[in-house]
Amino acid sequence: MNRAFNRKKDKSWMHTPEALAKHFIAYNAKFLGNTEVDQPKGTEVVRDAVRKLKFQRHIKKSEGQKTPKVELQISIYGVKILDPKTKEIQHNCQLHRISFCADDKTDKRIFTFICKDSESNKHLCYVFDSEKCAEEITLTIGQAFDLAYKKFLESGGKDVETRKQIGGLQKRILELETENSELKKQLQALEEQLMLAQVSPGGSMSPKAPTDIFDMVPFSPVTPLIPVPASNGSPPPPPARVADTRKDLFGAEPFDPFICGAADFPPDIQSRLDEMQEGFNMGLTVEGAVFSLDPLDGRC
């Protein structure tokens, strides 16, 4: 075990230095998970972690859960664990925090590494299952360490601080991307609620009545009714007057000379009115023409 750190220097590596320094090497594997360990290195420490995670994965498999697949991107800056479809970063293990890396000789599919968590400062053992590339992935991580150490010597130790700054910036970028994704989801939800509020139950947009400067609907007078002529060509009769049943302050009905009749007055007052009207009818003559005050008389 621990092949990545006991590699002989005179033996050639698998990849070109440029591939790990300027880009990365990608591998696909199954991720059994990670678990906290007491020591930053050691074969027995790794074996105990592998047995623990295998047992947990066996229970989850019996419950119908499949082992998730991940993509590993290895470079001189660290090992990134991503979702193979969405390329979302699940874990970003910086190289200077990795203290141990090994492939299991008893199980050729298993390889592990121990990394110190940047937030909790706990040592976590990451365990992977790769049917064909377990040993190759371990050697690639070892080559990344070798190139990073050479670069450290060439830069006089300044490269360590640079990597720390880059790691901090990468973490901040990941946090901002997550926050941006959440804000986009909230904005989309608000837009959907606004569209639902503007759409009527029938599915059409409800028209909004125009308002004035006081945000009130302006008054719209009713179109007056136009009388329709009768079928014989004569003008239609005037609308019948509706009797006003309102009363005055004394509780009496108001006087209307157009609707009052002979029976509306007491007998004595009615007789006096008849005499006065008869006197006027007899005395008003002009050049032989008689003017009648009787509104029922059609003569003029």
XYZ file of C-alpha atoms in Angstrom:
300
model
C 0.000 0.000 0.000
C 0.919 3.682 -0.068
C 2.298 3.309 -3.600
C 1.851 7.007 -4.423
C 4.527 8.098 -1.967
C 7.024 5.256 -2.276
C 7.414 5.647 -6.032
C 11.044 5.590 -7.183
C 12.207 8.847 -8.674
C 14.184 7.231 -11.487
C 11.103 5.529 -12.898
C 9.058 7.428 -15.462
C 5.528 8.615 -14.689
C 2.412 7.830 -16.682
C 1.510 11.359 -17.826
C 3.356 14.376 -19.147
C 4.087 17.163 -16.648
C 2.117 19.627 -18.783
C -1.041 17.505 -18.511
C -1.047 17.766 -14.718
C 0.412 21.271 -14.407
C -1.687 23.098 -16.989
C -4.720 20.828 -17.196
C -5.920 17.725 -15.344
C -6.325 13.971 -15.763
C -9.903 12.695 -15.509
C -11.029 9.269 -14.264
C -14.431 7.730 -13.633
C -15.075 5.707 -10.488
C -17.726 4.776 -7.920
C -17.674 6.765 -4.700
C -18.199 4.649 -1.574
C -18.053 7.764 0.613
C -15.768 9.306 3.219
C -15.351 8.798 6.938
C -13.341 10.428 9.716
C -10.103 8.741 10.802
C -7.873 9.296 13.826
C -4.515 9.438 12.026
C -3.435 11.309 8.850
C -1.699 8.210 7.466
C -1.255 4.512 7.924
C -2.211 1.276 6.220
C -4.341 -0.022 9.084
C -6.134 3.327 9.339
C -7.104 3.090 5.673
C -8.160 -0.568 5.921
C -10.494 0.152 8.836
C -12.087 2.997 6.869
C -12.515 0.772 3.802
C -14.219 -1.985 5.822
C -16.537 0.544 7.473
C -17.608 2.187 4.199
C -18.010 -1.164 2.428
C -20.390 -2.328 5.166
C -22.407 0.906 4.957
C -22.571 0.620 1.173
C -23.733 -3.014 1.436
C -26.652 -1.927 3.660
C -27.628 0.868 1.259
C -27.418 -1.527 -1.687
C -29.804 -3.946 0.083
C -32.222 -1.015 0.429
C -32.114 -0.440 -3.337
C -29.612 2.445 -3.414
C -26.944 2.309 -6.080
C -23.349 3.367 -5.541
C -23.003 6.866 -7.043
C -20.605 7.403 -9.923
C -18.197 10.350 -9.858
C -15.511 11.927 -12.011
C -12.062 12.557 -10.555
C -10.000 15.454 -11.919
C -6.366 15.168 -10.774
C -3.854 18.014 -11.148
C -0.952 19.544 -9.218
C -3.513 21.638 -7.308
C -5.552 18.738 -5.960
C -8.264 16.170 -6.594
C -11.750 17.323 -7.507
C -14.747 15.003 -7.146
C -17.540 15.954 -9.565
C -20.900 14.697 -10.735
C -20.187 13.096 -14.151
C -23.353 14.501 -15.747
C -23.792 17.987 -14.293
C -20.043 18.576 -13.598
C -21.014 19.947 -10.197
C -18.115 19.850 -7.730
C -18.966 17.672 -4.724
C -15.545 17.777 -2.996
C -12.406 19.776 -3.694
C -9.417 18.158 -1.970
C -6.377 20.430 -2.255
C -3.137 18.598 -2.826
C -1.256 20.087 0.146
C -4.006 18.752 2.453
C -3.726 15.154 1.178
C -1.470 13.216 3.558
C -1.839 9.610 2.376
C -2.839 7.786 -0.803
C -2.962 4.060 -1.512
C -4.596 1.271 -3.485
C -5.690 -1.925 -1.751
C -3.630 -5.034 -2.619
C -6.329 -7.385 -1.337
C -8.986 -5.731 -3.497
C -7.653 -4.399 -6.819
C -10.778 -2.250 -7.286
C -10.324 -0.074 -4.188
C -8.140 3.017 -3.771
C -8.193 5.677 -1.037
C -6.618 8.908 0.123
C -6.731 10.858 3.389
C -7.365 14.599 3.248
C -7.597 17.181 6.055
C -10.874 19.090 5.880
C -10.375 22.865 5.529
C -13.317 23.773 7.779
C -13.362 21.189 10.564
C -9.622 20.290 10.400
C -10.636 16.636 10.659
C -8.868 13.915 8.706
C -11.267 12.276 6.241
C -10.591 9.072 4.330
C -12.114 8.998 0.829
C -12.762 5.526 -0.624
C -13.378 4.771 -4.327
C -14.159 1.695 -6.404
C -12.633 1.466 -9.888
C -12.651 -1.852 -11.692
C -9.685 -1.160 -13.992
C -7.976 2.079 -12.941
C -7.484 1.864 -9.151
C -3.691 1.471 -9.365
C -3.383 3.986 -12.209
C -5.343 6.636 -10.283
C -3.094 6.144 -7.255
C 0.043 6.578 -9.409
C -1.406 9.697 -11.047
C -1.970 11.308 -7.638
C 1.637 10.384 -6.774
C 2.889 12.059 -9.951
C 0.912 15.185 -9.100
C 2.673 15.272 -5.704
C 6.063 14.912 -7.333
C 5.433 17.758 -9.780
C 3.980 19.985 -7.046
C 7.046 19.390 -4.860
C 9.417 20.288 -7.718
C 7.446 23.445 -8.389
C 7.632 24.278 -4.697
C 11.425 23.997 -4.730
C 11.699 26.128 -7.869
C 9.530 28.894 -6.447
C 11.360 28.977 -3.116
C 8.260 28.108 -1.103
C 6.113 30.909 -2.494
C 3.969 28.511 -4.473
C 2.396 27.129 -1.294
C 0.820 30.487 -0.463
C -0.301 30.838 -4.051
C -2.052 27.476 -3.903
C -3.721 28.445 -0.646
C -5.006 31.651 -2.188
C -6.218 29.776 -5.269
C -7.937 27.208 -3.066
C -9.677 29.954 -1.100
C -10.803 31.654 -4.302
C -12.092 28.381 -5.726
C -14.091 27.762 -2.563
C -15.544 31.275 -2.694
C -16.444 30.833 -6.372
C -18.233 27.590 -5.545
C -20.209 29.313 -2.778
C -21.165 32.178 -5.089
C -22.263 29.765 -7.815
C -24.479 27.910 -5.317
C -25.962 31.192 -4.082
C -26.535 32.358 -7.652
C -28.332 29.113 -8.476
C -30.645 29.538 -5.466
C -31.423 33.140 -6.432
C -32.283 32.058 -9.975
C -34.706 29.464 -8.612
C -36.381 32.063 -6.369
C -36.647 34.530 -9.264
C -38.196 31.877 -11.494
C -40.722 30.998 -8.778
C -41.697 34.682 -8.390
C -42.143 35.060 -12.155
C -44.401 31.993 -12.243
C -46.509 33.374 -9.380
C -46.835 36.707 -11.204
C -47.976 34.998 -14.397
C -50.562 32.965 -12.485
C -51.865 36.113 -10.803
C -52.368 37.858 -14.155
C -54.128 34.941 -15.840
C -57.885 34.559 -15.242
C -59.384 31.150 -14.323
C -60.484 30.680 -17.949
C -56.879 30.879 -19.082
C -57.022 34.348 -20.686
C -55.415 37.488 -19.432
C -57.915 39.573 -17.439
C -58.160 43.044 -18.998
C -57.509 45.895 -16.615
C -59.818 48.933 -16.806
C -58.010 52.211 -17.529
C -57.696 54.559 -14.567
C -57.143 58.300 -14.179
C -54.356 60.052 -12.317
C -56.076 59.224 -9.019
C -56.065 55.480 -9.881
C -59.877 55.544 -10.261
C -61.986 54.229 -13.091
C -63.324 57.257 -15.035
C -67.110 57.855 -15.148
C -68.806 56.613 -18.328
C -72.351 57.991 -18.924
C -74.933 55.558 -20.197
C -75.830 55.978 -23.833
C -79.306 57.629 -24.030
C -82.119 55.533 -25.416
C -83.321 56.512 -28.923
C -87.081 56.069 -29.469
C -87.945 53.633 -32.222
C -90.763 54.794 -34.597
C -93.912 52.732 -34.758
C -94.592 50.396 -37.662
C -97.272 52.758 -39.143
C -94.803 55.674 -39.405
C -96.321 57.761 -36.604
C -94.038 58.914 -33.778
C -94.089 56.752 -30.676
C -96.185 57.936 -27.754
C -94.407 59.756 -24.966
C -93.438 57.593 -22.036
C -96.036 57.396 -19.348
C -95.338 59.531 -16.336
C -94.743 57.528 -13.280
C -96.546 58.871 -10.261
C -94.152 60.279 -7.727
C -94.979 58.788 -4.386
C -92.563 61.005 -2.499
C -94.022 63.236 0.249
C -93.064 66.671 1.545
C -91.908 67.634 5.011
C -95.506 67.595 6.369
C -96.218 64.115 5.139
C -98.525 65.297 2.319
C -98.205 64.423 -1.336
C -96.952 67.349 -3.460
C -99.445 69.187 -5.687
C -99.255 68.395 -9.401
C -101.717 70.424 -11.579
C -101.283 67.998 -14.495
C -102.647 64.994 -12.729
C -105.230 66.510 -10.398
C -108.904 65.942 -11.354
C -112.328 67.130 -10.265
C -112.479 64.592 -7.493
C -109.255 65.838 -5.955
C -110.897 68.983 -4.416
C -113.718 69.281 -1.854
C -117.214 70.043 -3.366
C -117.325 73.689 -2.281
C -113.894 74.503 -3.702
C -114.605 72.575 -6.873
C -117.862 74.494 -7.495
C -116.122 77.851 -7.100
C -113.445 76.787 -9.565
C -116.114 75.750 -12.062
C -117.858 79.145 -11.781
C -114.601 81.006 -12.288
C -113.722 78.969 -15.323
C -117.207 79.497 -16.800
C -116.911 83.279 -16.292
C -113.601 83.365 -18.031
C -114.918 81.312 -20.937
C -117.910 83.670 -21.439
C -116.025 86.986 -21.155
C -112.948 86.367 -23.262
C -113.676 87.279 -26.891
C -111.449 89.163 -29.264
C -112.920 90.234 -32.645
C -115.414 87.446 -32.601
C -112.887 84.753 -31.608
C -113.465 82.962 -28.348
C -110.445 81.832 -26.316
C -111.086 78.895 -24.068
C -109.061 78.219 -20.954
C -110.173 74.658 -20.911
C -107.114 72.578 -21.692
C -109.400 69.890 -23.125
C -110.933 72.314 -25.649
C -109.073 72.213 -28.938
C -110.378 75.523 -30.259
C -108.053 78.505 -30.564
